[in-house]
Structures are given as structure tokens and as C-alpha cells.
mmCIF file of C-alpha atoms and ligand atoms in Angstrom:
data_model
loop_
_atom_site.group_PDB
_atom_site.id
_atom_site.type_symbol
_atom_site.label_atom_id
_atom_site.label_comp_id
_atom_site.label_asym_id
_atom_site.label_seq_id
_atom_site.Cartn_x
_atom_site.Cartn_y
_atom_site.Cartn_z
ATOM 1 C CA MET A 269 3.046 29.344 -1.954
ATOM 2 C CA PRO A 270 -0.190 28.340 -0.193
ATOM 3 C CA LYS A 271 -0.222 26.168 2.911
ATOM 4 C CA GLN A 272 -0.248 22.609 1.625
ATOM 5 C CA TYR A 273 -2.609 19.833 2.614
ATOM 6 C CA LEU A 274 -1.395 16.594 1.117
ATOM 7 C CA LEU A 275 -4.379 14.262 0.702
ATOM 8 C CA THR A 276 -2.926 12.055 -2.018
ATOM 9 C CA PRO A 277 -2.519 8.275 -1.808
ATOM 10 C CA GLY A 278 1.249 8.621 -1.704
ATOM 11 C CA PRO A 279 3.274 10.408 -0.764
ATOM 12 C CA THR A 280 1.380 11.184 2.421
ATOM 13 C CA PRO A 281 2.213 13.724 5.151
ATOM 14 C CA VAL A 282 5.170 13.021 7.464
ATOM 15 C CA PRO A 283 4.612 13.538 11.208
ATOM 16 C CA GLU A 284 6.756 16.264 12.794
ATOM 17 C CA ARG A 285 8.161 13.723 15.252
ATOM 18 C CA ALA A 286 9.624 11.640 12.443
ATOM 19 C CA ALA A 287 10.710 14.647 10.354
ATOM 20 C CA LEU A 288 12.733 16.014 13.278
ATOM 21 C CA LYS A 289 14.499 12.673 13.843
ATOM 22 C CA MET A 290 15.346 12.420 10.156
ATOM 23 C CA ALA A 291 16.782 15.950 10.195
ATOM 24 C CA GLU A 292 19.433 14.996 12.753
ATOM 25 C CA PRO A 293 23.030 14.654 11.503
ATOM 26 C CA ILE A 294 23.585 11.414 9.633
ATOM 27 C CA ILE A 295 25.245 8.600 11.562
ATOM 28 C CA HIS A 296 27.294 5.751 10.153
ATOM 29 C CA HIS A 297 25.455 2.491 9.590
ATOM 30 C CA ARG A 298 28.220 0.137 10.732
ATOM 31 C CA THR A 299 28.005 1.333 14.329
ATOM 32 C CA PRO A 300 26.457 -0.076 17.502
ATOM 33 C CA GLU A 301 24.195 3.001 17.528
ATOM 34 C CA PHE A 302 22.589 2.220 14.165
ATOM 35 C CA GLU A 303 22.563 -1.528 14.784
ATOM 36 C CA ALA A 304 20.548 -0.936 17.966
ATOM 37 C CA ILE A 305 17.986 1.071 15.965
ATOM 38 C CA LEU A 306 17.814 -1.648 13.312
ATOM 39 C CA ALA A 307 17.284 -4.296 15.993
ATOM 40 C CA LYS A 308 14.277 -2.382 17.310
ATOM 41 C CA VAL A 309 12.924 -1.699 13.809
ATOM 42 C CA ARG A 310 13.124 -5.425 12.961
ATOM 43 C CA GLU A 311 10.898 -6.199 15.943
ATOM 44 C CA GLN A 312 8.516 -3.353 15.145
ATOM 45 C CA LEU A 313 8.154 -4.481 11.536
ATOM 46 C CA ARG A 314 7.261 -7.989 12.681
ATOM 47 C CA TRP A 315 4.576 -6.395 14.845
ATOM 48 C CA LEU A 316 3.212 -4.366 11.919
ATOM 49 C CA PHE A 317 3.238 -7.321 9.504
ATOM 50 C CA GLN A 318 1.804 -9.589 12.242
ATOM 51 C CA THR A 319 4.412 -12.210 11.500
ATOM 52 C CA LYS A 320 7.227 -14.039 13.198
ATOM 53 C CA GLU A 321 9.251 -13.899 9.972
ATOM 54 C CA GLU A 322 11.946 -11.360 9.160
ATOM 55 C CA VAL A 323 10.842 -8.289 7.178
ATOM 56 C CA ILE A 324 13.318 -7.509 4.401
ATOM 57 C CA MET A 325 13.919 -3.869 3.466
ATOM 58 C CA PHE A 326 15.408 -2.140 0.446
ATOM 59 C CA ALA A 327 16.351 1.452 -0.336
ATOM 60 C CA SER A 328 13.815 1.897 -3.139
ATOM 61 C CA SER A 329 10.260 2.944 -3.790
ATOM 62 C CA GLY A 330 7.602 0.262 -3.337
ATOM 63 C CA THR A 331 8.100 -1.149 -6.818
ATOM 64 C CA GLY A 332 11.543 -2.416 -5.779
ATOM 65 C CA ALA A 333 10.056 -4.901 -3.325
ATOM 66 C CA MET A 334 7.428 -5.846 -5.935
ATOM 67 C CA GLU A 335 10.176 -6.617 -8.436
ATOM 68 C CA ALA A 336 12.116 -8.576 -5.806
ATOM 69 C CA SER A 337 8.978 -10.638 -5.193
ATOM 70 C CA VAL A 338 9.212 -11.825 -8.765
ATOM 71 C CA SER A 339 12.970 -12.099 -9.288
ATOM 72 C CA ASN A 340 13.664 -13.901 -5.983
ATOM 73 C CA LEU A 341 10.791 -16.391 -6.009
ATOM 74 C CA LEU A 342 10.196 -17.673 -9.527
ATOM 75 C CA SER A 343 12.310 -19.563 -12.046
ATOM 76 C CA SER A 344 12.476 -19.501 -15.818
ATOM 77 C CA GLY A 345 9.554 -21.381 -17.326
ATOM 78 C CA ASP A 346 7.261 -20.684 -14.357
ATOM 79 C CA LYS A 347 3.744 -19.338 -14.805
ATOM 80 C CA ALA A 348 2.044 -16.813 -12.584
ATOM 81 C CA LEU A 349 -1.484 -15.533 -12.118
ATOM 82 C CA VAL A 350 -2.142 -11.787 -11.954
ATOM 83 C CA ILE A 351 -5.270 -10.042 -10.700
ATOM 84 C CA LYS A 352 -5.423 -7.073 -13.035
ATOM 85 C CA GLY A 353 -7.941 -4.370 -12.215
ATOM 86 C CA GLY A 354 -5.896 -1.176 -12.243
ATOM 87 C CA LYS A 355 -2.481 0.415 -12.678
ATOM 88 C CA PHE A 356 -0.820 -1.626 -9.963
ATOM 89 C CA GLY A 357 -2.206 -4.952 -11.176
ATOM 90 C CA GLU A 358 -0.763 -3.976 -14.546
ATOM 91 C CA ARG A 359 2.574 -3.367 -12.845
ATOM 92 C CA TRP A 360 2.720 -7.005 -11.680
ATOM 93 C CA SER A 361 2.164 -8.094 -15.311
ATOM 94 C CA GLU A 362 4.880 -5.745 -16.544
ATOM 95 C CA ILE A 363 7.422 -6.970 -14.001
ATOM 96 C CA LEU A 364 6.650 -10.608 -14.831
ATOM 97 C CA LYS A 365 7.055 -9.802 -18.521
ATOM 98 C CA ALA A 366 10.428 -8.162 -17.868
ATOM 99 C CA TYR A 367 11.585 -11.454 -16.303
ATOM 100 C CA LYS A 368 10.016 -13.480 -19.158
ATOM 101 C CA ILE A 369 7.539 -15.176 -16.843
ATOM 102 C CA GLU A 370 4.242 -16.070 -18.478
ATOM 103 C CA ALA A 371 1.415 -14.223 -16.749
ATOM 104 C CA ILE A 372 -2.109 -15.586 -16.852
ATOM 105 C CA GLU A 373 -4.313 -12.592 -16.162
ATOM 106 C CA ILE A 374 -7.675 -12.265 -14.505
ATOM 107 C CA PRO A 375 -8.965 -8.944 -15.765
ATOM 108 C CA VAL A 376 -11.135 -7.055 -13.299
ATOM 109 C CA GLU A 377 -13.204 -4.147 -14.572
ATOM 110 C CA TRP A 378 -11.804 -0.949 -13.031
ATOM 111 C CA GLY A 379 -13.709 -0.073 -9.873
ATOM 112 C CA LYS A 380 -15.178 -3.569 -9.527
ATOM 113 C CA SER A 381 -14.171 -6.192 -7.014
ATOM 114 C CA LEU A 382 -12.696 -9.588 -7.713
ATOM 115 C CA ASP A 383 -14.828 -12.626 -8.476
ATOM 116 C CA LEU A 384 -13.100 -15.354 -6.452
ATOM 117 C CA LYS A 385 -14.647 -18.050 -8.646
ATOM 118 C CA LYS A 386 -12.477 -16.872 -11.526
ATOM 119 C CA VAL A 387 -9.386 -17.406 -9.402
ATOM 120 C CA GLU A 388 -10.570 -20.846 -8.387
ATOM 121 C CA GLU A 389 -11.179 -21.742 -12.037
ATOM 122 C CA ALA A 390 -7.811 -20.410 -13.176
ATOM 123 C CA LEU A 391 -5.972 -22.329 -10.458
ATOM 124 C CA ALA A 392 -7.859 -25.506 -11.373
ATOM 125 C CA ALA A 393 -7.205 -25.030 -15.099
ATOM 126 C CA HIS A 394 -3.497 -24.277 -14.584
ATOM 127 C CA PRO A 395 -2.163 -26.398 -11.724
ATOM 128 C CA GLU A 396 1.339 -25.272 -12.740
ATOM 129 C CA ILE A 397 0.737 -21.687 -11.538
ATOM 130 C CA ARG A 398 3.571 -20.899 -9.119
ATOM 131 C CA ALA A 399 2.343 -17.638 -7.692
ATOM 132 C CA VAL A 400 -0.703 -15.408 -7.531
ATOM 133 C CA TYR A 401 0.098 -11.687 -7.628
ATOM 134 C CA VAL A 402 -2.490 -9.249 -6.284
ATOM 135 C CA GLN A 403 -2.993 -5.894 -4.555
ATOM 136 C CA ALA A 404 -4.739 -5.724 -1.182
ATOM 137 C CA SER A 405 -5.799 -2.186 -2.082
ATOM 138 C CA GLU A 406 -5.676 -1.209 -5.776
ATOM 139 C CA THR A 407 -4.779 2.439 -5.278
ATOM 140 C CA SER A 408 -5.646 3.485 -8.833
ATOM 141 C CA THR A 409 -9.310 2.479 -8.501
ATOM 142 C CA GLY A 410 -9.849 2.549 -4.722
ATOM 143 C CA VAL A 411 -10.844 -1.131 -4.659
ATOM 144 C CA ARG A 412 -10.063 -3.546 -1.846
ATOM 145 C CA TYR A 413 -9.581 -7.195 -2.838
ATOM 146 C CA PRO A 414 -10.555 -10.171 -0.628
ATOM 147 C CA ILE A 415 -7.111 -11.233 0.573
ATOM 148 C CA ARG A 416 -8.274 -13.505 3.372
ATOM 149 C CA GLU A 417 -10.357 -15.531 0.896
ATOM 150 C CA LEU A 418 -7.542 -15.614 -1.664
ATOM 151 C CA ALA A 419 -5.150 -16.857 1.006
ATOM 152 C CA ALA A 420 -7.612 -19.633 1.847
ATOM 153 C CA LEU A 421 -7.602 -20.695 -1.835
ATOM 154 C CA VAL A 422 -3.838 -20.581 -2.304
ATOM 155 C CA GLY A 423 -2.752 -21.712 1.179
ATOM 156 C CA PRO A 424 -3.389 -25.455 0.710
ATOM 157 C CA ARG A 425 -1.356 -25.532 -2.538
ATOM 158 C CA ASP A 426 2.264 -26.358 -1.690
ATOM 159 C CA ASN A 427 3.448 -25.269 -5.123
ATOM 160 C CA THR A 428 1.769 -21.859 -5.241
ATOM 161 C CA LEU A 429 2.466 -18.630 -3.388
ATOM 162 C CA LEU A 430 0.140 -15.731 -2.662
ATOM 163 C CA VAL A 431 2.070 -12.473 -3.156
ATOM 164 C CA VAL A 432 0.238 -9.406 -1.878
ATOM 165 C CA ASP A 433 1.142 -5.814 -2.697
ATOM 166 C CA ALA A 434 -0.104 -4.137 0.489
ATOM 167 C CA ILE A 435 1.495 -0.767 -0.197
ATOM 168 C CA THR A 436 -1.740 1.102 0.584
ATOM 169 C CA ALA A 437 -3.152 -1.582 2.871
ATOM 170 C CA LEU A 438 -0.680 -2.585 5.559
ATOM 171 C CA GLY A 439 -1.314 -0.308 8.512
ATOM 172 C CA VAL A 440 -4.733 0.656 7.108
ATOM 173 C CA PHE A 441 -6.846 -2.475 7.515
ATOM 174 C CA PRO A 442 -6.198 -5.965 8.911
ATOM 175 C CA LEU A 443 -3.808 -8.233 6.969
ATOM 176 C CA PRO A 444 -2.427 -10.576 9.617
ATOM 177 C CA MET A 445 0.235 -12.328 7.563
ATOM 178 C CA ASP A 446 0.794 -15.467 9.637
ATOM 179 C CA GLU A 447 -2.810 -15.964 10.692
ATOM 180 C CA TRP A 448 -4.178 -15.681 7.151
ATOM 181 C CA LYS A 449 -1.174 -17.515 5.642
ATOM 182 C CA ILE A 450 -0.155 -14.776 3.205
ATOM 183 C CA ASP A 451 3.147 -15.900 1.630
ATOM 184 C CA VAL A 452 4.628 -12.561 0.660
ATOM 185 C CA LEU A 453 3.497 -9.189 1.974
ATOM 186 C CA VAL A 454 4.965 -6.099 0.357
ATOM 187 C CA THR A 455 4.817 -2.456 1.391
ATOM 188 C CA GLY A 456 6.551 0.895 0.950
ATOM 189 C CA SER A 457 7.396 3.879 3.132
ATOM 190 C CA GLN A 458 5.393 6.742 1.596
ATOM 191 C CA LYS A 459 1.796 5.630 2.087
ATOM 192 C CA ALA A 460 0.368 4.325 5.370
ATOM 193 C CA LEU A 461 3.849 4.382 6.941
ATOM 194 C CA MET A 462 3.923 8.191 6.886
ATOM 195 C CA LEU A 463 7.522 8.512 5.650
ATOM 196 C CA PRO A 464 9.048 10.070 2.559
ATOM 197 C CA PRO A 465 9.481 7.666 -0.374
ATOM 198 C CA GLY A 466 12.607 5.514 -0.360
ATOM 199 C CA LEU A 467 12.023 2.325 1.590
ATOM 200 C CA SER A 468 10.339 -0.859 0.409
ATOM 201 C CA PHE A 469 9.606 -3.969 2.447
ATOM 202 C CA ALA A 470 8.704 -7.611 1.950
ATOM 203 C CA ALA A 471 8.078 -10.394 4.433
ATOM 204 C CA LEU A 472 8.170 -14.035 3.327
ATOM 205 C CA SER A 473 6.470 -17.110 4.779
ATOM 206 C CA GLN A 474 8.519 -20.300 5.245
ATOM 207 C CA LYS A 475 6.880 -21.593 2.065
ATOM 208 C CA ALA A 476 8.075 -18.477 0.201
ATOM 209 C CA TRP A 477 11.622 -18.868 1.556
ATOM 210 C CA LYS A 478 11.646 -22.380 0.025
ATOM 211 C CA PHE A 479 10.799 -20.807 -3.336
ATOM 212 C CA ALA A 480 13.627 -18.306 -2.785
ATOM 213 C CA GLU A 481 16.049 -21.228 -2.307
ATOM 214 C CA LYS A 482 15.200 -22.594 -5.776
ATOM 215 C CA SER A 483 14.607 -19.419 -7.780
ATOM 216 C CA ASN A 484 17.002 -18.952 -10.712
ATOM 217 C CA LEU A 485 15.993 -15.583 -12.148
ATOM 218 C CA PRO A 486 18.690 -12.911 -12.506
ATOM 219 C CA ARG A 487 19.038 -10.431 -9.649
ATOM 220 C CA TYR A 488 21.671 -8.354 -7.929
ATOM 221 C CA TYR A 489 20.691 -5.532 -5.554
ATOM 222 C CA PHE A 490 17.179 -6.825 -4.787
ATOM 223 C CA ASN A 491 18.244 -10.044 -3.089
ATOM 224 C CA PHE A 492 16.077 -11.424 -0.277
ATOM 225 C CA LYS A 493 18.530 -14.101 0.911
ATOM 226 C CA LYS A 494 21.426 -11.698 1.075
ATOM 227 C CA GLU A 495 19.408 -9.122 3.035
ATOM 228 C CA LEU A 496 18.099 -11.789 5.417
ATOM 229 C CA LYS A 497 21.630 -12.844 6.307
ATOM 230 C CA SER A 498 22.647 -9.247 6.969
ATOM 231 C CA LEU A 499 19.541 -8.371 8.962
ATOM 232 C CA GLN A 500 20.150 -11.270 11.294
ATOM 233 C CA LYS A 501 23.346 -9.412 12.284
ATOM 234 C CA ASN A 502 21.431 -6.096 12.513
ATOM 235 C CA GLN A 503 22.971 -4.940 9.269
ATOM 236 C CA ASN A 504 21.907 -4.346 5.693
ATOM 237 C CA ALA A 505 23.725 -5.813 2.708
ATOM 238 C CA TYR A 506 24.396 -2.363 1.206
ATOM 239 C CA THR A 507 24.284 1.186 2.568
ATOM 240 C CA PRO A 508 20.777 1.460 4.001
ATOM 241 C CA ALA A 509 18.572 4.559 3.782
ATOM 242 C CA ILE A 510 19.862 5.460 7.245
ATOM 243 C CA SER A 511 17.745 8.550 7.883
ATOM 244 C CA LEU A 512 14.582 6.872 6.637
ATOM 245 C CA ILE A 513 15.175 3.881 8.905
ATOM 246 C CA ILE A 514 15.612 6.252 11.831
ATOM 247 C CA GLY A 515 12.311 7.872 10.800
ATOM 248 C CA LEU A 516 10.789 4.415 10.487
ATOM 249 C CA HIS A 517 11.637 3.651 14.099
ATOM 250 C CA GLU A 518 9.759 6.811 15.081
ATOM 251 C CA VAL A 519 6.603 6.219 12.994
ATOM 252 C CA LEU A 520 6.404 2.584 14.080
ATOM 253 C CA SER A 521 6.678 3.748 17.694
ATOM 254 C CA MET A 522 3.776 6.145 17.043
ATOM 255 C CA MET A 523 1.764 3.297 15.554
ATOM 256 C CA GLN A 524 2.554 1.050 18.507
ATOM 257 C CA GLU A 525 1.442 3.768 20.916
ATOM 258 C CA GLU A 526 -1.909 3.955 19.133
ATOM 259 C CA GLY A 527 -2.295 0.203 18.571
ATOM 260 C CA LEU A 528 -3.179 -1.663 15.375
ATOM 261 C CA GLU A 529 -6.859 -2.132 16.231
ATOM 262 C CA LYS A 530 -7.332 1.577 16.900
ATOM 263 C CA ILE A 531 -5.516 2.493 13.678
ATOM 264 C CA PHE A 532 -7.738 0.160 11.659
ATOM 265 C CA GLU A 533 -10.873 1.558 13.318
ATOM 266 C CA ARG A 534 -9.802 5.144 12.694
ATOM 267 C CA ASN A 535 -9.035 4.448 9.042
ATOM 268 C CA ALA A 536 -12.366 2.684 8.531
ATOM 269 C CA ARG A 537 -14.207 5.588 10.180
ATOM 270 C CA MET A 538 -12.427 8.207 8.057
ATOM 271 C CA ALA A 539 -13.066 6.223 4.883
ATOM 272 C CA ARG A 540 -16.767 5.900 5.760
ATOM 273 C CA ALA A 541 -16.992 9.620 6.516
ATOM 274 C CA THR A 542 -15.388 10.463 3.158
ATOM 275 C CA ARG A 543 -17.660 8.158 1.206
ATOM 276 C CA GLU A 544 -20.814 9.433 2.873
ATOM 277 C CA ALA A 545 -19.758 13.063 2.465
ATOM 278 C CA MET A 546 -19.191 12.573 -1.263
ATOM 279 C CA LEU A 547 -22.558 10.846 -1.715
ATOM 280 C CA THR A 548 -24.253 13.669 0.190
ATOM 281 C CA LEU A 549 -22.680 16.142 -2.245
ATOM 282 C CA GLY A 550 -24.304 14.305 -5.145
ATOM 283 C CA LEU A 551 -21.103 12.617 -6.321
ATOM 284 C CA SER A 552 -20.792 8.854 -6.633
ATOM 285 C CA LEU A 553 -18.209 6.272 -5.695
ATOM 286 C CA TYR A 554 -16.011 4.647 -8.326
ATOM 287 C CA ALA A 555 -15.727 1.478 -6.224
ATOM 288 C CA PRO A 556 -19.032 1.261 -4.359
ATOM 289 C CA ASP A 557 -19.004 -2.506 -3.754
ATOM 290 C CA SER A 558 -15.603 -3.039 -2.233
ATOM 291 C CA PRO A 559 -14.007 0.283 -1.337
ATOM 292 C CA SER A 560 -10.537 0.486 0.159
ATOM 293 C CA ASP A 561 -10.201 2.239 3.497
ATOM 294 C CA ALA A 562 -6.945 3.833 2.295
ATOM 295 C CA VAL A 563 -8.253 5.948 -0.556
ATOM 296 C CA THR A 564 -11.676 6.965 -1.848
ATOM 297 C CA ALA A 565 -12.125 7.210 -5.602
ATOM 298 C CA VAL A 566 -14.921 9.632 -6.431
ATOM 299 C CA LEU A 567 -16.766 9.643 -9.737
ATOM 300 C CA VAL A 568 -17.814 13.094 -10.919
ATOM 301 C CA PRO A 569 -21.076 13.571 -12.864
ATOM 302 C CA SER A 570 -20.709 13.038 -16.614
ATOM 303 C CA GLY A 571 -20.010 16.321 -18.339
ATOM 304 C CA MET A 572 -17.880 17.495 -15.413
ATOM 305 C CA ASP A 573 -14.088 17.178 -15.581
ATOM 306 C CA ALA A 574 -12.532 15.794 -12.414
ATOM 307 C CA GLY A 575 -9.292 17.487 -13.423
ATOM 308 C CA LYS A 576 -10.943 20.884 -12.958
ATOM 309 C CA ILE A 577 -11.892 20.043 -9.361
ATOM 310 C CA ILE A 578 -8.376 18.782 -8.640
ATOM 311 C CA LYS A 579 -6.824 21.943 -10.113
ATOM 312 C CA HIS A 580 -9.269 24.185 -8.273
ATOM 313 C CA VAL A 581 -8.751 22.714 -4.785
ATOM 314 C CA TRP A 582 -4.993 22.899 -5.299
ATOM 315 C CA GLU A 583 -4.846 26.451 -6.646
ATOM 316 C CA LYS A 584 -7.447 27.983 -4.329
ATOM 317 C CA GLN A 585 -6.949 26.013 -1.114
ATOM 318 C CA GLY A 586 -3.593 24.234 -1.342
ATOM 319 C CA VAL A 587 -5.344 20.882 -1.068
ATOM 320 C CA LYS A 588 -3.657 18.179 -3.102
ATOM 321 C CA ILE A 589 -5.861 15.301 -4.202
ATOM 322 C CA ALA A 590 -5.071 12.811 -6.932
ATOM 323 C CA ASP A 591 -6.253 12.367 -10.474
ATOM 324 C CA GLY A 592 -7.577 9.199 -12.051
ATOM 325 C CA GLN A 593 -5.081 7.402 -14.277
ATOM 326 C CA ASP A 594 -5.517 6.127 -17.845
ATOM 327 C CA GLN A 595 -9.153 5.177 -18.480
ATOM 328 C CA ALA A 596 -10.244 6.893 -15.226
ATOM 329 C CA LYS A 597 -8.504 10.181 -16.021
ATOM 330 C CA GLY A 598 -10.909 13.122 -15.895
ATOM 331 C CA LYS A 599 -13.665 10.865 -14.534
ATOM 332 C CA ILE A 600 -12.516 10.491 -10.942
ATOM 333 C CA PHE A 601 -10.527 12.181 -8.230
ATOM 334 C CA ARG A 602 -8.953 10.274 -5.368
ATOM 335 C CA ILE A 603 -8.799 11.501 -1.803
ATOM 336 C CA SER A 604 -6.614 9.622 0.640
ATOM 337 C CA HIS A 605 -7.206 9.160 4.366
ATOM 338 C CA MET A 606 -4.336 6.884 5.367
ATOM 339 C CA GLY A 607 -1.198 7.445 7.382
ATOM 340 C CA TYR A 608 -0.801 10.810 9.039
ATOM 341 C CA ILE A 609 -3.895 12.216 7.327
ATOM 342 C CA ARG A 610 -6.190 12.695 10.304
ATOM 343 C CA GLU A 611 -9.833 13.662 10.829
ATOM 344 C CA PRO A 612 -9.388 17.472 10.756
ATOM 345 C CA ASP A 613 -7.296 17.214 7.555
ATOM 346 C CA LEU A 614 -10.092 15.258 5.950
ATOM 347 C CA LEU A 615 -12.650 17.937 6.868
ATOM 348 C CA ILE A 616 -10.441 20.548 5.180
ATOM 349 C CA GLY A 617 -10.296 18.373 2.072
ATOM 350 C CA ILE A 618 -14.067 17.901 1.956
ATOM 351 C CA ALA A 619 -14.657 21.638 2.498
ATOM 352 C CA ALA A 620 -12.268 22.456 -0.360
ATOM 353 C CA ILE A 621 -14.124 20.050 -2.656
ATOM 354 C CA GLU A 622 -17.440 21.673 -1.734
ATOM 355 C CA MET A 623 -16.055 25.117 -2.557
ATOM 356 C CA ALA A 624 -14.696 23.837 -5.866
ATOM 357 C CA LEU A 625 -18.026 22.292 -6.818
ATOM 358 C CA LYS A 626 -19.781 25.562 -6.017
ATOM 359 C CA ASP A 627 -17.259 27.709 -7.929
ATOM 360 C CA LEU A 628 -17.480 25.386 -10.927
ATOM 361 C CA GLY A 629 -21.215 25.885 -11.183
ATOM 362 C CA GLY A 630 -22.564 23.003 -9.099
ATOM 363 C CA THR A 631 -25.630 23.289 -6.892
ATOM 364 C CA VAL A 632 -24.089 22.247 -3.588
ATOM 365 C CA GLU A 633 -25.321 23.445 -0.258
ATOM 366 C CA LEU A 634 -22.072 24.519 1.415
ATOM 367 C CA GLY A 635 -21.234 22.606 4.571
ATOM 368 C CA LYS A 636 -23.409 19.619 3.742
ATOM 369 C CA GLY A 637 -20.518 17.270 3.029
ATOM 370 C CA VAL A 638 -18.496 18.452 6.010
ATOM 371 C CA GLY A 639 -21.600 18.089 8.203
ATOM 372 C CA LYS A 640 -22.160 14.534 6.995
ATOM 373 C CA ALA A 641 -18.513 13.639 7.606
ATOM 374 C CA LEU A 642 -18.654 15.054 11.122
ATOM 375 C CA GLU A 643 -21.806 13.084 11.817
ATOM 376 C CA VAL A 644 -20.075 9.836 10.760
ATOM 377 C CA LEU A 645 -16.879 10.672 12.665
ATOM 378 C CA LYS A 646 -18.812 11.362 15.878
ATOM 379 C CA LYS A 647 -21.082 8.318 15.637
HETATM 380 C C1 PLP B 963 2.271 3.384 -4.456
HETATM 381 C C2 PLP B 963 1.990 1.995 -4.811
HETATM 382 C C3 PLP B 963 2.988 1.145 -5.308
HETATM 383 C C4 PLP B 963 4.429 1.502 -5.430
HETATM 384 O O1 PLP B 963 4.722 2.576 -6.150
HETATM 385 P P1 PLP B 963 6.153 3.258 -5.998
HETATM 386 O O2 PLP B 963 5.955 4.500 -6.779
HETATM 387 O O3 PLP B 963 7.151 2.356 -6.551
HETATM 388 O O4 PLP B 963 6.361 3.485 -4.518
HETATM 389 C C5 PLP B 963 2.651 -0.157 -5.596
HETATM 390 N N1 PLP B 963 1.431 -0.623 -5.398
HETATM 391 C C6 PLP B 963 0.430 0.145 -4.919
HETATM 392 C C7 PLP B 963 -0.894 -0.472 -4.694
HETATM 393 C C8 PLP B 963 0.687 1.475 -4.610
HETATM 394 O O5 PLP B 963 -0.295 2.233 -4.113
#
């Protein structure tokens, strides 16, 4: 088995520091020892989410907290607005459908950014819309949506929430929940948080907690109110993912040591370096207008199969990058730079892509992409 370099937009590499903590013998969760860890993690999560509200956690992949953000906030007969420009926008629609909530959709062409005017028009045309569901970073297309501007549109409406899936955004670029007045901010453990999959999170504004009081949709495990009550006693309602929460304490400590501003700067720099390296190699960007700093989606020239590049870098170099999904399959590859993916890892990824392009008959000048990335990183 080759040495592996995981450059996918989830799961992402786990720092040794956290892996070692998680490998320690399991402890019981109803103990002062675990409760002390949970108390610290609650504070650290507030720091990460930039909120004074409690951050709820579940033992699930990210989709669990997305589902909870439908089933705990809306009521039968409600309508919701969905920004749909990729796989994860589609997921909001599918969850709403499962709960028989009517979704009004704003389709966004894959790779394109959101036209805020369309949101304004939809909100004006349907004053009954109870929630707007969106991604901060649409991982399937590499697009970043204008959350600050959306929050400014939704904020003044007492009867509408802004629910943001920030699973590849929180801890990558700024999303200050309280300052921007985001009502619900959702994330998961296996992307920017550098942990294995298995934890999902959601923080709710006071406005969102009022919705939670009235919501009448069916739910059992994914219950915000129940978890809030438990967390306030440094407990979870059910058996928590103990080892992952212990790992979470470690990765959040690492993030606090670095500082949010520095993390955001580093991610922006790595994203810029990746984009410029790809352009230098004669490839183009799938989301040139509003790229996410978490993941870069790269369009390969027509006639070339992105799948071949992905297979080649994996088989020859042990570098794992991601495929496009659905309509983007074969057309793009996605290289991630969030979490514990750091500058040297990125250079390995770019070098592997150069070698693949060369082996597959391209006319690349080896080292050109890596050189460009280094230039951007050192600027
Ligand atoms: C990864 C991801 C999710 C959650 O997927 P899970 O497989 O349930 O963890 C949701 N939204 C976005 C934008 C993601 O990148």
C-alpha cells in the first residue's frame, strides 16, 4: 500500500495529536472526568462558531445536524426556500421533502454563484417562507455563497430563519454567527475540524430557539431541546461519541493556539496557491467567480477525463483527490486544502497532478504548477 495523502474534501487528515488522544482507553461518559472535557468543549465550540449560544452535537455524520435543522424548526404546512446549486443544496430539498415541507427552490447553475436578487424576489413573492436553507461552501462545485448578504436579507424578517450548512466552511473562512445574525449554523467533524466522521453540530440563534419551541415535526434522536438541556449539565442526552469528543477537545485546542484569523488567512492563501497553480498548468476553474477556500474544483480540458487523472494520482503517488459528482463527473476533480491539509501536502498534490498530466499525454512543463504555488505561498 502506498503512503497516502488525503486531499479530499472530507474526510480530511487527522492530526497525530488528536489521533493519539482518541486511541486512549475509553472512559465512561457519566463521570466527572468526561463532564470536565465536555465543559471545555462547549466553550471551545462557542469560540469556533463565534456565538454566545450553545452548540448542540450529535453522534452522526454532518447530514444528521442538517436533518435536525429541518425536523426541529419547522411545522407541517410550512414552506422553505432552498438555494440549489449542487449535491448539498439538493440534500436540503430531499430532507424537506422527507418531512413533507414544500420547498421553493432557487436553482443555481453548477459552478456559478448565487444571484441575491433572486432570493430577494422569492422572499417578497412568498412572505410565508419560514426558513432559507443554504450552503456556505457548496463542496460539490467548489462555490462559496454570500452568507453575510443573505443574513442581511433574512435577519429583519421575524418569521424567517437563515439555516447555513457550513460543513466545509466553519473553520475555513469567516462566518461570525452572532455578528452576522446567522440563525442556524451547522457543521460536521470530518472536514475543517480534522476529525474522523461521526460528529455533527448545530448552533441556534434565540430566534431559531423560538422556532424550536413551536415546531411540530416528528423527531426522536435528533432533538435540539433535549440535547440543550443535557449539555447545560455537561452531559449528552444519549451515549456521546466519547472518543471523538475527546479528539474534538484536542483539535479545537490546536485551532485556538493558531487563532481564527491566522487559520482563515492560511486557508485563503492555500486556496489561492491551488487556483493559480492549476491555471498555470493550463487547467481552468469550475467556480472562477466565487471559489470556496475549502476546496478547489478544477475543470479539465474537453476530451480529457478527470477520472483518469484522479485514478493516476492515486495509483502512482497515493494522492487521493475527489471526483466530480453527477453532471460534473469526469469533467472536474476536486482538491481540498482545509483542516489538517497544510502547505507541503498541497505541493505534493500539485506535483502529483503535474506528473499525471504529463503521463497522460499533456504538454506540461514539470514543476511549473508547484513553482507557481510556492510563489503565492511565499508572497
Ligand atoms: C460533507 C458535507 C455534508 C455532510 O455530509 P455527511 O456525509 O453527512 O457528513 C453536508 N454538506 C456539505 C456542504 C458537505 O461538504
